[in-house]
């Protein structure tokens, strides 16, 4: 027995996640930029905007990696290709995140606390988006239930 092909059912969920992530990024840029500007001046504005960009880039990479992995694995979520692409992207994101934070740590043109807070809000927001999108998804799991072999509307077995 083969696993059901998830590509056609999961793709709309992750597209929805990407759209909601774009809306989150706009909200983070506006609110983070304005609050950063009020709290720390121009470096706060830069920190808020940069935090919003980093948040959406990392969120987008997760959703895109799943879509690419599904395509590469032929829709089979239980394949080595799927897990390799998703986990490889996760490791790459982790390394890039650390490198970006180290490079921005002592820069005068960016307020690091504003940057960190906007990134944290972005991560929490992306988790909420993922949970809501997946919870509302109607993805079939390929399981036959008792009575599925009957013709709809009567008790006769299907031919």
PDB file of C-alpha atoms in Angstrom:
ATOM      1  CA  UNK A   1       0.000   0.000   0.000  1.00  0.00           C
ATOM      2  CA  UNK A   2       1.408   3.413  -0.944  1.00  0.00           C
ATOM      3  CA  UNK A   3       0.959   6.635   0.969  1.00  0.00           C
ATOM      4  CA  UNK A   4      -1.584   9.062  -0.489  1.00  0.00           C
ATOM      5  CA  UNK A   5      -0.222  11.827  -2.716  1.00  0.00           C
ATOM      6  CA  UNK A   6      -0.403  14.955  -0.567  1.00  0.00           C
ATOM      7  CA  UNK A   7       0.739  17.428  -3.210  1.00  0.00           C
ATOM      8  CA  UNK A   8      -2.679  18.497  -4.464  1.00  0.00           C
ATOM      9  CA  UNK A   9      -4.181  18.756  -0.986  1.00  0.00           C
ATOM     10  CA  UNK A  10      -1.327  20.436   0.874  1.00  0.00           C
ATOM     11  CA  UNK A  11      -0.362  22.989  -1.781  1.00  0.00           C
ATOM     12  CA  UNK A  12      -3.401  25.269  -1.129  1.00  0.00           C
ATOM     13  CA  UNK A  13      -2.713  25.207   2.611  1.00  0.00           C
ATOM     14  CA  UNK A  14       0.846  26.418   2.177  1.00  0.00           C
ATOM     15  CA  UNK A  15      -0.165  28.985  -0.405  1.00  0.00           C
ATOM     16  CA  UNK A  16      -2.627  30.337   2.154  1.00  0.00           C
ATOM     17  CA  UNK A  17       0.181  30.407   4.723  1.00  0.00           C
ATOM     18  CA  UNK A  18       2.333  32.435   2.314  1.00  0.00           C
ATOM     19  CA  UNK A  19      -0.473  34.950   1.694  1.00  0.00           C
ATOM     20  CA  UNK A  20      -1.125  35.341   5.417  1.00  0.00           C
ATOM     21  CA  UNK A  21       2.636  35.685   5.967  1.00  0.00           C
ATOM     22  CA  UNK A  22       2.714  38.576   3.505  1.00  0.00           C
ATOM     23  CA  UNK A  23      -0.077  40.276   5.457  1.00  0.00           C
ATOM     24  CA  UNK A  24       1.812  39.639   8.698  1.00  0.00           C
ATOM     25  CA  UNK A  25       4.937  41.174   7.166  1.00  0.00           C
ATOM     26  CA  UNK A  26       3.076  44.333   6.174  1.00  0.00           C
ATOM     27  CA  UNK A  27       1.587  44.600   9.663  1.00  0.00           C
ATOM     28  CA  UNK A  28       4.955  43.999  11.306  1.00  0.00           C
ATOM     29  CA  UNK A  29       6.663  46.546   9.059  1.00  0.00           C
ATOM     30  CA  UNK A  30       4.076  49.230   9.796  1.00  0.00           C
ATOM     31  CA  UNK A  31       3.674  48.630  13.527  1.00  0.00           C
ATOM     32  CA  UNK A  32       7.314  47.645  14.168  1.00  0.00           C
ATOM     33  CA  UNK A  33       8.614  50.552  12.108  1.00  0.00           C
ATOM     34  CA  UNK A  34       6.377  53.147  13.758  1.00  0.00           C
ATOM     35  CA  UNK A  35       6.946  51.861  17.294  1.00  0.00           C
ATOM     36  CA  UNK A  36      10.681  51.535  16.609  1.00  0.00           C
ATOM     37  CA  UNK A  37      10.784  55.096  15.288  1.00  0.00           C
ATOM     38  CA  UNK A  38       8.973  56.396  18.370  1.00  0.00           C
ATOM     39  CA  UNK A  39      11.119  54.404  20.803  1.00  0.00           C
ATOM     40  CA  UNK A  40      14.604  54.618  19.257  1.00  0.00           C
ATOM     41  CA  UNK A  41      14.466  57.039  16.331  1.00  0.00           C
ATOM     42  CA  UNK A  42      15.810  56.110  12.925  1.00  0.00           C
ATOM     43  CA  UNK A  43      17.733  53.030  14.192  1.00  0.00           C
ATOM     44  CA  UNK A  44      14.452  51.798  15.715  1.00  0.00           C
ATOM     45  CA  UNK A  45      12.705  52.262  12.374  1.00  0.00           C
ATOM     46  CA  UNK A  46      15.488  50.300  10.680  1.00  0.00           C
ATOM     47  CA  UNK A  47      15.264  47.573  13.334  1.00  0.00           C
ATOM     48  CA  UNK A  48      11.495  47.286  12.963  1.00  0.00           C
ATOM     49  CA  UNK A  49      11.587  47.120   9.180  1.00  0.00           C
ATOM     50  CA  UNK A  50      14.515  44.719   9.095  1.00  0.00           C
ATOM     51  CA  UNK A  51      12.858  42.503  11.715  1.00  0.00           C
ATOM     52  CA  UNK A  52       9.702  42.339   9.598  1.00  0.00           C
ATOM     53  CA  UNK A  53      11.684  41.412   6.485  1.00  0.00           C
ATOM     54  CA  UNK A  54      13.669  38.733   8.306  1.00  0.00           C
ATOM     55  CA  UNK A  55      10.521  37.276   9.871  1.00  0.00           C
ATOM     56  CA  UNK A  56       8.707  36.906   6.580  1.00  0.00           C
ATOM     57  CA  UNK A  57      11.778  35.578   4.755  1.00  0.00           C
ATOM     58  CA  UNK A  58      12.278  32.822   7.310  1.00  0.00           C
ATOM     59  CA  UNK A  59       8.552  31.998   7.428  1.00  0.00           C
ATOM     60  CA  UNK A  60       8.385  31.957   3.650  1.00  0.00           C
ATOM     61  CA  UNK A  61      11.383  29.660   3.410  1.00  0.00           C
ATOM     62  CA  UNK A  62       9.614  27.106   5.584  1.00  0.00           C
ATOM     63  CA  UNK A  63       6.451  27.066   3.477  1.00  0.00           C
ATOM     64  CA  UNK A  64       8.389  27.092   0.213  1.00  0.00           C
ATOM     65  CA  UNK A  65      10.625  24.246   1.378  1.00  0.00           C
ATOM     66  CA  UNK A  66       7.574  22.087   2.060  1.00  0.00           C
ATOM     67  CA  UNK A  67       6.117  22.879  -1.374  1.00  0.00           C
ATOM     68  CA  UNK A  68       9.440  22.154  -3.115  1.00  0.00           C
ATOM     69  CA  UNK A  69       9.916  18.982  -1.053  1.00  0.00           C
ATOM     70  CA  UNK A  70       6.444  17.742  -1.962  1.00  0.00           C
ATOM     71  CA  UNK A  71       7.152  18.315  -5.636  1.00  0.00           C
ATOM     72  CA  UNK A  72      10.589  16.666  -5.453  1.00  0.00           C
ATOM     73  CA  UNK A  73       9.235  13.657  -3.570  1.00  0.00           C
ATOM     74  CA  UNK A  74       6.260  13.196  -5.904  1.00  0.00           C
ATOM     75  CA  UNK A  75       3.832  14.170  -3.160  1.00  0.00           C
ATOM     76  CA  UNK A  76       5.063  11.477  -0.775  1.00  0.00           C
ATOM     77  CA  UNK A  77       5.605  13.056   2.637  1.00  0.00           C
ATOM     78  CA  UNK A  78       7.233   9.880   3.942  1.00  0.00           C
ATOM     79  CA  UNK A  79      10.225   9.987   1.608  1.00  0.00           C
ATOM     80  CA  UNK A  80      13.840  10.810   2.271  1.00  0.00           C
ATOM     81  CA  UNK A  81      13.749  13.593  -0.318  1.00  0.00           C
ATOM     82  CA  UNK A  82      10.907  15.332   1.514  1.00  0.00           C
ATOM     83  CA  UNK A  83      12.589  15.181   4.915  1.00  0.00           C
ATOM     84  CA  UNK A  84      16.004  16.042   3.478  1.00  0.00           C
ATOM     85  CA  UNK A  85      14.754  19.202   1.786  1.00  0.00           C
ATOM     86  CA  UNK A  86      12.682  20.393   4.750  1.00  0.00           C
ATOM     87  CA  UNK A  87      15.366  19.670   7.346  1.00  0.00           C
ATOM     88  CA  UNK A  88      18.127  21.035   5.109  1.00  0.00           C
ATOM     89  CA  UNK A  89      16.193  24.271   4.744  1.00  0.00           C
ATOM     90  CA  UNK A  90      15.672  24.406   8.506  1.00  0.00           C
ATOM     91  CA  UNK A  91      19.411  24.035   9.147  1.00  0.00           C
ATOM     92  CA  UNK A  92      20.179  26.669   6.498  1.00  0.00           C
ATOM     93  CA  UNK A  93      17.669  29.073   8.089  1.00  0.00           C
ATOM     94  CA  UNK A  94      19.191  28.514  11.522  1.00  0.00           C
ATOM     95  CA  UNK A  95      22.706  29.235  10.268  1.00  0.00           C
ATOM     96  CA  UNK A  96      21.578  32.310   8.321  1.00  0.00           C
ATOM     97  CA  UNK A  97      19.675  33.609  11.336  1.00  0.00           C
ATOM     98  CA  UNK A  98      22.739  33.336  13.593  1.00  0.00           C
ATOM     99  CA  UNK A  99      24.978  34.959  10.963  1.00  0.00           C
ATOM    100  CA  UNK A 100      22.542  37.865  10.460  1.00  0.00           C
ATOM    101  CA  UNK A 101      22.239  38.469  14.195  1.00  0.00           C
ATOM    102  CA  UNK A 102      26.011  38.404  14.667  1.00  0.00           C
ATOM    103  CA  UNK A 103      26.517  40.813  11.758  1.00  0.00           C
ATOM    104  CA  UNK A 104      23.868  43.240  13.066  1.00  0.00           C
ATOM    105  CA  UNK A 105      24.747  43.006  16.760  1.00  0.00           C
ATOM    106  CA  UNK A 106      26.801  46.191  17.228  1.00  0.00           C
ATOM    107  CA  UNK A 107      25.633  48.289  14.286  1.00  0.00           C
ATOM    108  CA  UNK A 108      24.658  51.859  15.087  1.00  0.00           C
ATOM    109  CA  UNK A 109      22.141  52.135  12.254  1.00  0.00           C
ATOM    110  CA  UNK A 110      19.869  49.413  13.677  1.00  0.00           C
ATOM    111  CA  UNK A 111      18.360  49.193  17.153  1.00  0.00           C
ATOM    112  CA  UNK A 112      18.957  45.590  18.198  1.00  0.00           C
ATOM    113  CA  UNK A 113      16.215  45.352  20.885  1.00  0.00           C
ATOM    114  CA  UNK A 114      13.567  46.585  18.413  1.00  0.00           C
ATOM    115  CA  UNK A 115      14.883  44.137  15.817  1.00  0.00           C
ATOM    116  CA  UNK A 116      14.732  41.257  18.313  1.00  0.00           C
ATOM    117  CA  UNK A 117      11.206  42.109  19.501  1.00  0.00           C
ATOM    118  CA  UNK A 118       9.851  42.363  15.948  1.00  0.00           C
ATOM    119  CA  UNK A 119      11.469  39.037  15.045  1.00  0.00           C
ATOM    120  CA  UNK A 120       9.961  37.392  18.145  1.00  0.00           C
ATOM    121  CA  UNK A 121       6.515  38.806  17.311  1.00  0.00           C
ATOM    122  CA  UNK A 122       6.995  37.569  13.736  1.00  0.00           C
ATOM    123  CA  UNK A 123       7.901  34.062  14.895  1.00  0.00           C
ATOM    124  CA  UNK A 124       4.894  33.879  17.224  1.00  0.00           C
ATOM    125  CA  UNK A 125       2.659  35.280  14.480  1.00  0.00           C
ATOM    126  CA  UNK A 126       3.962  32.738  11.986  1.00  0.00           C
ATOM    127  CA  UNK A 127       3.286  29.903  14.426  1.00  0.00           C
ATOM    128  CA  UNK A 128      -0.283  31.142  14.856  1.00  0.00           C
ATOM    129  CA  UNK A 129      -0.667  31.337  11.069  1.00  0.00           C
ATOM    130  CA  UNK A 130       0.650  27.788  10.643  1.00  0.00           C
ATOM    131  CA  UNK A 131      -1.635  26.384  13.334  1.00  0.00           C
ATOM    132  CA  UNK A 132      -4.757  28.155  12.044  1.00  0.00           C
ATOM    133  CA  UNK A 133      -4.079  27.289   8.387  1.00  0.00           C
ATOM    134  CA  UNK A 134      -3.416  23.620   9.123  1.00  0.00           C
ATOM    135  CA  UNK A 135      -6.304  23.335  11.592  1.00  0.00           C
ATOM    136  CA  UNK A 136      -8.741  24.735   9.015  1.00  0.00           C
ATOM    137  CA  UNK A 137      -7.385  22.577   6.195  1.00  0.00           C
ATOM    138  CA  UNK A 138      -9.456  19.716   4.900  1.00  0.00           C
ATOM    139  CA  UNK A 139      -6.747  17.300   3.783  1.00  0.00           C
ATOM    140  CA  UNK A 140      -7.905  13.719   3.124  1.00  0.00           C
ATOM    141  CA  UNK A 141      -5.786  11.023   4.698  1.00  0.00           C
ATOM    142  CA  UNK A 142      -6.681   8.148   2.392  1.00  0.00           C
ATOM    143  CA  UNK A 143      -8.353   5.943   4.976  1.00  0.00           C
ATOM    144  CA  UNK A 144     -11.420   3.899   4.096  1.00  0.00           C
ATOM    145  CA  UNK A 145     -14.050   3.957   6.801  1.00  0.00           C
ATOM    146  CA  UNK A 146     -16.673   1.284   7.486  1.00  0.00           C
ATOM    147  CA  UNK A 147     -19.511   1.724   5.019  1.00  0.00           C
ATOM    148  CA  UNK A 148     -17.346   3.357   2.311  1.00  0.00           C
ATOM    149  CA  UNK A 149     -17.881   0.297   0.098  1.00  0.00           C
ATOM    150  CA  UNK A 150     -21.620   0.979  -0.115  1.00  0.00           C
ATOM    151  CA  UNK A 151     -23.389   3.015  -2.775  1.00  0.00           C
ATOM    152  CA  UNK A 152     -24.372   6.423  -1.402  1.00  0.00           C
ATOM    153  CA  UNK A 153     -27.968   6.656  -0.254  1.00  0.00           C
ATOM    154  CA  UNK A 154     -28.779   2.945   0.132  1.00  0.00           C
ATOM    155  CA  UNK A 155     -27.477  -0.163   1.843  1.00  0.00           C
ATOM    156  CA  UNK A 156     -26.468  -2.042  -1.291  1.00  0.00           C
ATOM    157  CA  UNK A 157     -22.752  -2.871  -1.687  1.00  0.00           C
ATOM    158  CA  UNK A 158     -21.020  -0.912  -4.439  1.00  0.00           C
ATOM    159  CA  UNK A 159     -20.436  -2.799  -7.702  1.00  0.00           C
TER     160      UNK A 159
END
